[in-house]
Coordinates of C-alpha atoms and ligand atoms in Angstrom, one line a residue:
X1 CA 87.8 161.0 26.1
X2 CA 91.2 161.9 25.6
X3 CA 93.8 160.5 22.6
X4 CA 97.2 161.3 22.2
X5 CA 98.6 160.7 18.5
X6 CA 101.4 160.9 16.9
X7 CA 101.6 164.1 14.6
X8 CA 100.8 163.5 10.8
X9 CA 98.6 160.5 11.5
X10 CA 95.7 161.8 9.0
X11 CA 94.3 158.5 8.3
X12 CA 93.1 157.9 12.0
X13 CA 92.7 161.2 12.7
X14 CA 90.2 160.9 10.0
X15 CA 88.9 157.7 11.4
X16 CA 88.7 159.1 15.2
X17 CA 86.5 162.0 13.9
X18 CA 84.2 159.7 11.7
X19 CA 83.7 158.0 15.1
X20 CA 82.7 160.4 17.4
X21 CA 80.1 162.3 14.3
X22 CA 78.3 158.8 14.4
X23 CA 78.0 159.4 18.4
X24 CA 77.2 163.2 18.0
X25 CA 80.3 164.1 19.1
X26 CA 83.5 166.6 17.7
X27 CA 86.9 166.4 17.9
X28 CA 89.1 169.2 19.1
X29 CA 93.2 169.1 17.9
X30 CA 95.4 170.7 20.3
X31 CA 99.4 170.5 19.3
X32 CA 101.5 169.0 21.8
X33 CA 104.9 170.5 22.4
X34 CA 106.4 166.8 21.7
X35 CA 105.9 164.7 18.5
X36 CA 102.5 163.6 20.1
X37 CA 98.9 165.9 19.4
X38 CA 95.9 165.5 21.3
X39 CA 92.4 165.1 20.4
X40 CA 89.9 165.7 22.7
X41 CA 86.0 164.0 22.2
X42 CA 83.9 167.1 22.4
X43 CA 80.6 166.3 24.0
X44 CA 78.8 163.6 25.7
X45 CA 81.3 160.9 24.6
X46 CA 80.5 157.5 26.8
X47 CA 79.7 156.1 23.3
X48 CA 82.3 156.6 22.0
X49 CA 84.5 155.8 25.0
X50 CA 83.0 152.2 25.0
X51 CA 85.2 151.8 21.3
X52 CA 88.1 152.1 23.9
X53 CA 90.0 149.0 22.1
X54 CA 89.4 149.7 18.4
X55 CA 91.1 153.5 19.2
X56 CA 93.8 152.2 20.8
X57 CA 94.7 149.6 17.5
X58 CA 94.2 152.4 15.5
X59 CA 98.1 153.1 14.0
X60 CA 99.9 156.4 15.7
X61 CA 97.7 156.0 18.7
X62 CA 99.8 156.1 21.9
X63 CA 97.3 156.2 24.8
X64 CA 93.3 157.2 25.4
X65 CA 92.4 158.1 28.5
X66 CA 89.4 159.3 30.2
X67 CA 89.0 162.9 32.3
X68 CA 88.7 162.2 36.0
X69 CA 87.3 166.0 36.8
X70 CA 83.7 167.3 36.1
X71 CA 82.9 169.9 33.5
X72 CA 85.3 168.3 31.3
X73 CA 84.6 169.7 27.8
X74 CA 84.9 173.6 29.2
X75 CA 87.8 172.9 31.8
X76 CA 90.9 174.7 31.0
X77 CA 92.9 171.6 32.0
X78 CA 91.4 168.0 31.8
X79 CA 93.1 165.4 34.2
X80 CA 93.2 162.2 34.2
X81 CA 94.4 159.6 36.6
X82 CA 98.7 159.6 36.9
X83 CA 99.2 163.1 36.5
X84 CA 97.8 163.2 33.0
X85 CA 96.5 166.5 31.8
X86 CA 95.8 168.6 28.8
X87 CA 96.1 172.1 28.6
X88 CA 93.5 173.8 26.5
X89 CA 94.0 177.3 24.7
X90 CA 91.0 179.4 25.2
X91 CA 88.0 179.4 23.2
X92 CA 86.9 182.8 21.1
X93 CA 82.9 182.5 20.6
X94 CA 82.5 184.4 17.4
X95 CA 79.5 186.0 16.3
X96 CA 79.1 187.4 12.7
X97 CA 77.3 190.3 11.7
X98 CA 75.3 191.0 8.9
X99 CA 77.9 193.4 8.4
X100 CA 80.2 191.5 7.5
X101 CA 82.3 191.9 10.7
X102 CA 82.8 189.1 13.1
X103 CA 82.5 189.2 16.8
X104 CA 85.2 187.7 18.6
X105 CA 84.8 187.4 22.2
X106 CA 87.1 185.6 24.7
X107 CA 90.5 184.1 23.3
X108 CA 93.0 186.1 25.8
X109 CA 92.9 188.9 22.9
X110 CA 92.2 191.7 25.9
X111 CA 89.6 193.2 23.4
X112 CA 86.6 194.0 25.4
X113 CA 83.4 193.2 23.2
X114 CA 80.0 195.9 23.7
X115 CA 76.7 194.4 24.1
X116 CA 74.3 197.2 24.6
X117 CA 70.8 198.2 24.0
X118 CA 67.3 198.0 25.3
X119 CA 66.1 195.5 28.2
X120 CA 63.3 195.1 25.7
X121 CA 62.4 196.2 22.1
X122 CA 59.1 198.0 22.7
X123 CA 58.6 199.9 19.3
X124 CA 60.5 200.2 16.3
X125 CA 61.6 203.7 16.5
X126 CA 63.0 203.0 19.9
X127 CA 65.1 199.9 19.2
X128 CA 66.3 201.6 15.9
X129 CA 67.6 204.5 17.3
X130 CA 69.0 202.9 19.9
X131 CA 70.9 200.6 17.4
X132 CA 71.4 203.8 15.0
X133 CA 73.3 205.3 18.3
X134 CA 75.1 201.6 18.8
X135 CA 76.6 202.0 15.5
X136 CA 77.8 205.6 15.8
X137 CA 79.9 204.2 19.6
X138 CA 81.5 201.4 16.9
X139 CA 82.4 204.2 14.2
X140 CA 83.6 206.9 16.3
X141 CA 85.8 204.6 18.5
X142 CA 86.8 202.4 15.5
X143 CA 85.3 199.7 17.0
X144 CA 82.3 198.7 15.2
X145 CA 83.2 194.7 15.0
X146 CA 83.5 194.8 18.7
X147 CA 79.5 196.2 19.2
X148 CA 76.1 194.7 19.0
X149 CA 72.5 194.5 20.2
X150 CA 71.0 193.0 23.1
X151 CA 66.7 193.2 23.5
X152 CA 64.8 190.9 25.2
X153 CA 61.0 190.3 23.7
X154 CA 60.4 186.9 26.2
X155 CA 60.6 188.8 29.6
X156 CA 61.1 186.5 33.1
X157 CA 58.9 188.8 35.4
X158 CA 58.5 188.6 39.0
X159 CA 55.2 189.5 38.8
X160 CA 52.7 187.5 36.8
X161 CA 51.0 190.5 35.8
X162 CA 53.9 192.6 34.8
X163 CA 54.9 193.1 31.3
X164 CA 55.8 190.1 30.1
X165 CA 57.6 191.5 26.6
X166 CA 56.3 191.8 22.8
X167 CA 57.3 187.9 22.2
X168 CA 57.8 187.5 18.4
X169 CA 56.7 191.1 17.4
X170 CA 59.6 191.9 19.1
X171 CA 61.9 189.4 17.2
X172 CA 60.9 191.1 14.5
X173 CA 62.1 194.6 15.8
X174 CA 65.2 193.4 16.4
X175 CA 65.5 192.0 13.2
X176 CA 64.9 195.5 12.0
X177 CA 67.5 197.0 13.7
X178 CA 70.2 194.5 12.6
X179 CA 68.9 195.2 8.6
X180 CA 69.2 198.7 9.3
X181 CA 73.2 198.6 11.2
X182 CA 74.1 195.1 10.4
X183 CA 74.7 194.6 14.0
X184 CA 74.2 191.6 15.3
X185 CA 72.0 191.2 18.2
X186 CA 71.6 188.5 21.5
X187 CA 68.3 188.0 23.0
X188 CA 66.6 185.7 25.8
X189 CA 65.2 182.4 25.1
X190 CA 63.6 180.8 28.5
X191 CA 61.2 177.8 26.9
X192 CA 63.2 174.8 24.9
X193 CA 60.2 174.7 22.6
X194 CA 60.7 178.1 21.7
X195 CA 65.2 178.0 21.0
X196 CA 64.4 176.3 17.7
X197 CA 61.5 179.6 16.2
X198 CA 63.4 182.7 18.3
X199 CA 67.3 180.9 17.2
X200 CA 66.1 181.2 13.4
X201 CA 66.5 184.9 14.0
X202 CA 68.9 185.6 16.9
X203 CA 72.6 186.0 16.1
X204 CA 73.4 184.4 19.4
X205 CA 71.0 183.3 22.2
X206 CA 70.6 184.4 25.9
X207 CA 69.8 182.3 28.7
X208 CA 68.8 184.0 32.0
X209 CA 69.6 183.8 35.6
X210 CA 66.1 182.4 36.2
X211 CA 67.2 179.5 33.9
X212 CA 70.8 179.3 34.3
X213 CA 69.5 175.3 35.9
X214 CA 66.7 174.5 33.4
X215 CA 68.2 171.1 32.2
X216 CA 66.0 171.3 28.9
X217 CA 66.8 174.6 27.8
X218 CA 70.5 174.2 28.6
X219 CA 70.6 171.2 26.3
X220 CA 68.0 172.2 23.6
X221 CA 70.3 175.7 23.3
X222 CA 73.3 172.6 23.0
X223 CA 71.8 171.3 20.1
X224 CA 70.5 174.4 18.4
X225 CA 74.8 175.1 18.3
X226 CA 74.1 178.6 17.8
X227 CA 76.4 181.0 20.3
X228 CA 74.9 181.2 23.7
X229 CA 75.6 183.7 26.3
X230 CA 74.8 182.0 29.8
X231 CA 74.2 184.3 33.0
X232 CA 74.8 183.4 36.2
X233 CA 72.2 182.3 38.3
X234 CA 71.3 184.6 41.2
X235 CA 71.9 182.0 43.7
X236 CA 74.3 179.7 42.0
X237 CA 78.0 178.7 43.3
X238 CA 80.8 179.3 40.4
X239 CA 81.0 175.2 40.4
X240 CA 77.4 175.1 39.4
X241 CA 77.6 177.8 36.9
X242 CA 80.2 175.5 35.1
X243 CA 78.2 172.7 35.3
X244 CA 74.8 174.3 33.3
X245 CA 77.6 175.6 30.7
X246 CA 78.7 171.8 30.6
X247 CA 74.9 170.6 29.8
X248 CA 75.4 173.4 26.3
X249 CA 78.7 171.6 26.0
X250 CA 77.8 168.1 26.6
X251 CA 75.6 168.8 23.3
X252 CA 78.7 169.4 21.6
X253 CA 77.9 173.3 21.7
X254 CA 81.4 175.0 22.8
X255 CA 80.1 178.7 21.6
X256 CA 79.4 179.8 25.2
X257 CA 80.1 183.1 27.0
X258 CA 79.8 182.8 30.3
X259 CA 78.1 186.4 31.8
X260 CA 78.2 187.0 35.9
X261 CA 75.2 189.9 36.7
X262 CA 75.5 189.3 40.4
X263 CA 73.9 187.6 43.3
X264 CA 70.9 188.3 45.7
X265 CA 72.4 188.2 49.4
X266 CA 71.9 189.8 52.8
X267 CA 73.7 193.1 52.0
X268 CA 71.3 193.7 48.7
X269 CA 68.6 194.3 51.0
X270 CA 69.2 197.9 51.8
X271 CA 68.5 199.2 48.3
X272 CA 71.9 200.6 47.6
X273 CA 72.4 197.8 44.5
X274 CA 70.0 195.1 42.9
X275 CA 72.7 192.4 43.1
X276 CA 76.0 191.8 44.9
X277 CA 78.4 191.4 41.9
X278 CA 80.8 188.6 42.0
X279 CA 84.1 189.7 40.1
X280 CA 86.0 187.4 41.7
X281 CA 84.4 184.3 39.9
X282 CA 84.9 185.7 36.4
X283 CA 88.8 185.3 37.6
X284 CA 87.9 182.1 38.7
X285 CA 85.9 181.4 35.3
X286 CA 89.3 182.9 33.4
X287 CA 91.2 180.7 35.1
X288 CA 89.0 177.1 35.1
X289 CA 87.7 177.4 32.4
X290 CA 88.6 177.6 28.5
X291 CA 85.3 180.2 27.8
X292 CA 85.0 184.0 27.3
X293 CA 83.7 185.8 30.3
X294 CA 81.4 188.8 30.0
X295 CA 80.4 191.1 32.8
X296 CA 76.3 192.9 33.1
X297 CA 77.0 196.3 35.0
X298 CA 73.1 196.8 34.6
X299 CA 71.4 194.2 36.6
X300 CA 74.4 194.2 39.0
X301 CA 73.2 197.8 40.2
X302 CA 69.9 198.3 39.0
X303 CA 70.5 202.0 38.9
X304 CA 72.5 203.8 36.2
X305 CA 73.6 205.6 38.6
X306 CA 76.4 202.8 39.4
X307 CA 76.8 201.5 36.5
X308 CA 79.7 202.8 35.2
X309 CA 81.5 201.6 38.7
X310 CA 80.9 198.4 38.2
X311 CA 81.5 197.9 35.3
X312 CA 85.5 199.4 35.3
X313 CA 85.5 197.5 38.6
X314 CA 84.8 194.3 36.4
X315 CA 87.8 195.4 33.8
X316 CA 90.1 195.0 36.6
X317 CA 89.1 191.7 36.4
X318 CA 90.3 191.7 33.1
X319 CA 86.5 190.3 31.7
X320 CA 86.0 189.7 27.7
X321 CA 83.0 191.8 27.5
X322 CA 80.1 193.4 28.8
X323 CA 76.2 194.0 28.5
X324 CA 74.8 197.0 29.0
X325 CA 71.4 198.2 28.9
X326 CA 70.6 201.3 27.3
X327 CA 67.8 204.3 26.5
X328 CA 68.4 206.0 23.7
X329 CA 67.2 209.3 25.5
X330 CA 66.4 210.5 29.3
X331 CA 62.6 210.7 28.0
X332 CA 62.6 207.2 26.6
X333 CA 62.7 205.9 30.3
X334 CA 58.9 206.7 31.6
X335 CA 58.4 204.2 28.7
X336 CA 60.5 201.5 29.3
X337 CA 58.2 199.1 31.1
X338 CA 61.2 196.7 32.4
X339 CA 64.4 197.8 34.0
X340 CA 64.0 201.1 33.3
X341 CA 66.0 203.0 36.4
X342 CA 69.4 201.0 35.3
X343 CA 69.5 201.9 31.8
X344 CA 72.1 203.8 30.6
X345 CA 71.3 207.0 28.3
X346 CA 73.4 206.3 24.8
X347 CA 75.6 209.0 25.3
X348 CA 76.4 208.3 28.8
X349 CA 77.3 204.7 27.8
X350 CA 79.8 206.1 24.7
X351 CA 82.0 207.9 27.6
X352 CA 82.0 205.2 29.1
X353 CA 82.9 203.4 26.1
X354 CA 86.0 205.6 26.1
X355 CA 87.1 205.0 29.6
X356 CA 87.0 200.8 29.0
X357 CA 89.0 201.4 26.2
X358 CA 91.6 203.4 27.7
X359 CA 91.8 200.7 30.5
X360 CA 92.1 198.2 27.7
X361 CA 95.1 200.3 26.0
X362 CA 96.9 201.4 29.1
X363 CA 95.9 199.5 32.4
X364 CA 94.5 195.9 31.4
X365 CA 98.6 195.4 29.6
X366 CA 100.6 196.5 33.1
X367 CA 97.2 193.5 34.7
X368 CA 98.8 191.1 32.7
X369 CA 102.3 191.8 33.7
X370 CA 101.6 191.2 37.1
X371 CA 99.4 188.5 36.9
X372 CA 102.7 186.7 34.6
X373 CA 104.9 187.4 37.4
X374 CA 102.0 186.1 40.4
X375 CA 102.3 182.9 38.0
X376 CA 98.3 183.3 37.8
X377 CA 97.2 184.3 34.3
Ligands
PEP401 C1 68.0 190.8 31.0 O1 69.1 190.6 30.5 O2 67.2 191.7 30.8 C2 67.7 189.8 32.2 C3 66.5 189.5 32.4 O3 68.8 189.4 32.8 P1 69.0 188.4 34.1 O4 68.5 187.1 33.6 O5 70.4 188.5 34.4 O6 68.1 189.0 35.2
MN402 MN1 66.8 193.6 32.1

């Protein structure tokens, strides 16, 4: 629900948010450009909605009105019936580090976060030098609140007899890593039972194209609040993409980064990629949507060898972020037991590093200039 208020009204501003915690819900304040703000009812909010008349007695409120379009607490603008809208200002999903640095993807900021690391911790040694080598990309580029870990220790296999990951043990390795470099790290939850033990430790949680629909793990990730990065499913149209980031929402959980990693389709077939990369719906996310869009050159290609494409193909796009998986040396690869042939060798990935940055810095700015003129930013 929507409910324009005069400016200053503190008293029933007070009172609209006492509301909506009783129903679970939050209230987000966006200015207006009048003498009127807006307060928008953050999650499920049919409760609340159903109080229609009491808000509407409260004193400075002018009108409540209820979203006609779907995917309403993520949607860059909510309408409502007789031209009503509200224009939202984007959201930046933060994630702190132990560190002391802060995260911040998403916002329109053009700074282009770096998730990188293993597809899986495997041993200590491997995911701490790996993170070590992390660290060094921040320092050396002056970057170091724009980096952090990914691992996976719950795998989604094809094969039911394929490495299935080191579960907890490998919580605990990433755990290490972040003690050692105070990075923070992302990692894949795919059981709701589980978000609650793996969430305790994860800075921010990952949900996978295999469950990009799994109702239960969409909401339980909702209520755990922590920051969620959602991939794409393999198969899914942009429109239902929205709609699982809508289930996290719906829970009153706004911290989600929405990641495309590219679709199976016909032209996959001949080997030449692992999955046809969709840049043009992270414009389309940018544009309907209020949340941070990352890009994941790695299981787009499948081979390292085209990573790095794909990836400064995706800037053009003008993404938030990326994740990137990474070896921390050639040799380390006859190890990895998942995903091996797209990883990225360390310092491979810190040229490349260097080349996102200098589209950041000189290209991404002139992107923006046009896309102000085109009217489409
Ligand atoms: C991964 O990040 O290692 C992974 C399994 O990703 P996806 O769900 O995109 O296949
Ligand atoms: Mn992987």
């Amino acid at each position: 629900m929507i409910i324009e208020l005069e400016r200053g009204r503190q008293a029933t501003l007070d009172q609209i948010r006492d509301l909506a915690v009783r129903f679970g819900n939050r209230v987000e304040l966006s200015e207006g450009t009048g003498v009127y703000d807006t307060v928008h009812i953050i999650g499920d909010s049919r409760e609340f909605a159903s109080r229609e008349s009491y808000i509407l007695g409260l004193p400075g409120v002018r009108a409540a009105w209820q979203p006609t379009g779907g995917y309403k607490n993520i949607a860059r603008v909510v309408r409502g019936n007789e031209g009503k809208a509200l224009h939202r200002e984007r959201r930046v999903v933060e994630v702190k580090g132990l560190d002391g640095k802060v995260r911040r993807f998403g916002g329109g900021n053009g700074k282009h976060i770096f998730v990188c690391g293993p597809d899986s911790p495997q041993t200590l040694e491997q995911t701490l030098t790996t993170a070590r080598m992390a660290r060094e990309v921040g320092e050396k580029f002056g970057i170091l609140d724009r980096v952090m870990l990914r691992g996976g220790a719950f795998k989604p296999r094809t094969r039911p007899t394929d490495w299935r990951g080191l579960g907890m043990k490998g919580i605990a390795i990433m755990d290490a890593a972040r003690e050692e470099t105070g990075l923070p790290y992302v990692t894949e939850v795919m059981d709701h039972n589980l978000v609650e033990q793996i969430g305790a430790h994860a800075d921010m949680l990952q949900i996978g194209t295999r469950n990009a629909q799994n109702f239960d793990l969409l909401e339980a990730v909702g209520r755990f609040g922590k920051p969620v990065i959602l991939k794409r499913g393999f198969g899914n149209e942009a429109e239902e993409w929205f709609y699982s980031a809508e289930y996290i929402a719906n829970q009153g959980n706004l911290d989600i980064v929405l990641c495309e990693r590219g679709m199976k389709t016909l032209y996959t077939k001949g080997g030449y990629c692992r999955n046809q990369p969709d840049l043009n719906a992270c414009t389309h996310a940018r544009k309907q949507t209020i949340l941070p869009i990352i890009f994941d050159p790695s299981h787009v290609a499948g081979d390292h060898r085209i990573v790095a494409e794909n990836l400064m193909a995706a800037c053009g796009h003008l993404v938030d972020g990326s994740i990137t998986e990474t070896v921390h040396t050639e040799a380390w690869r006859r190890e990895q037991l998942c995903d091996a042939g797209q990883a990225l060798v360390m310092d491979q990935y810190a040229i490349l590093v260097e080349a996102v940055l200098e589209y950041e810095a000189h290209v991404a700015p002139k992107m923006k200039t046009i896309l102000r003129m085109l009217g489409t930013d």
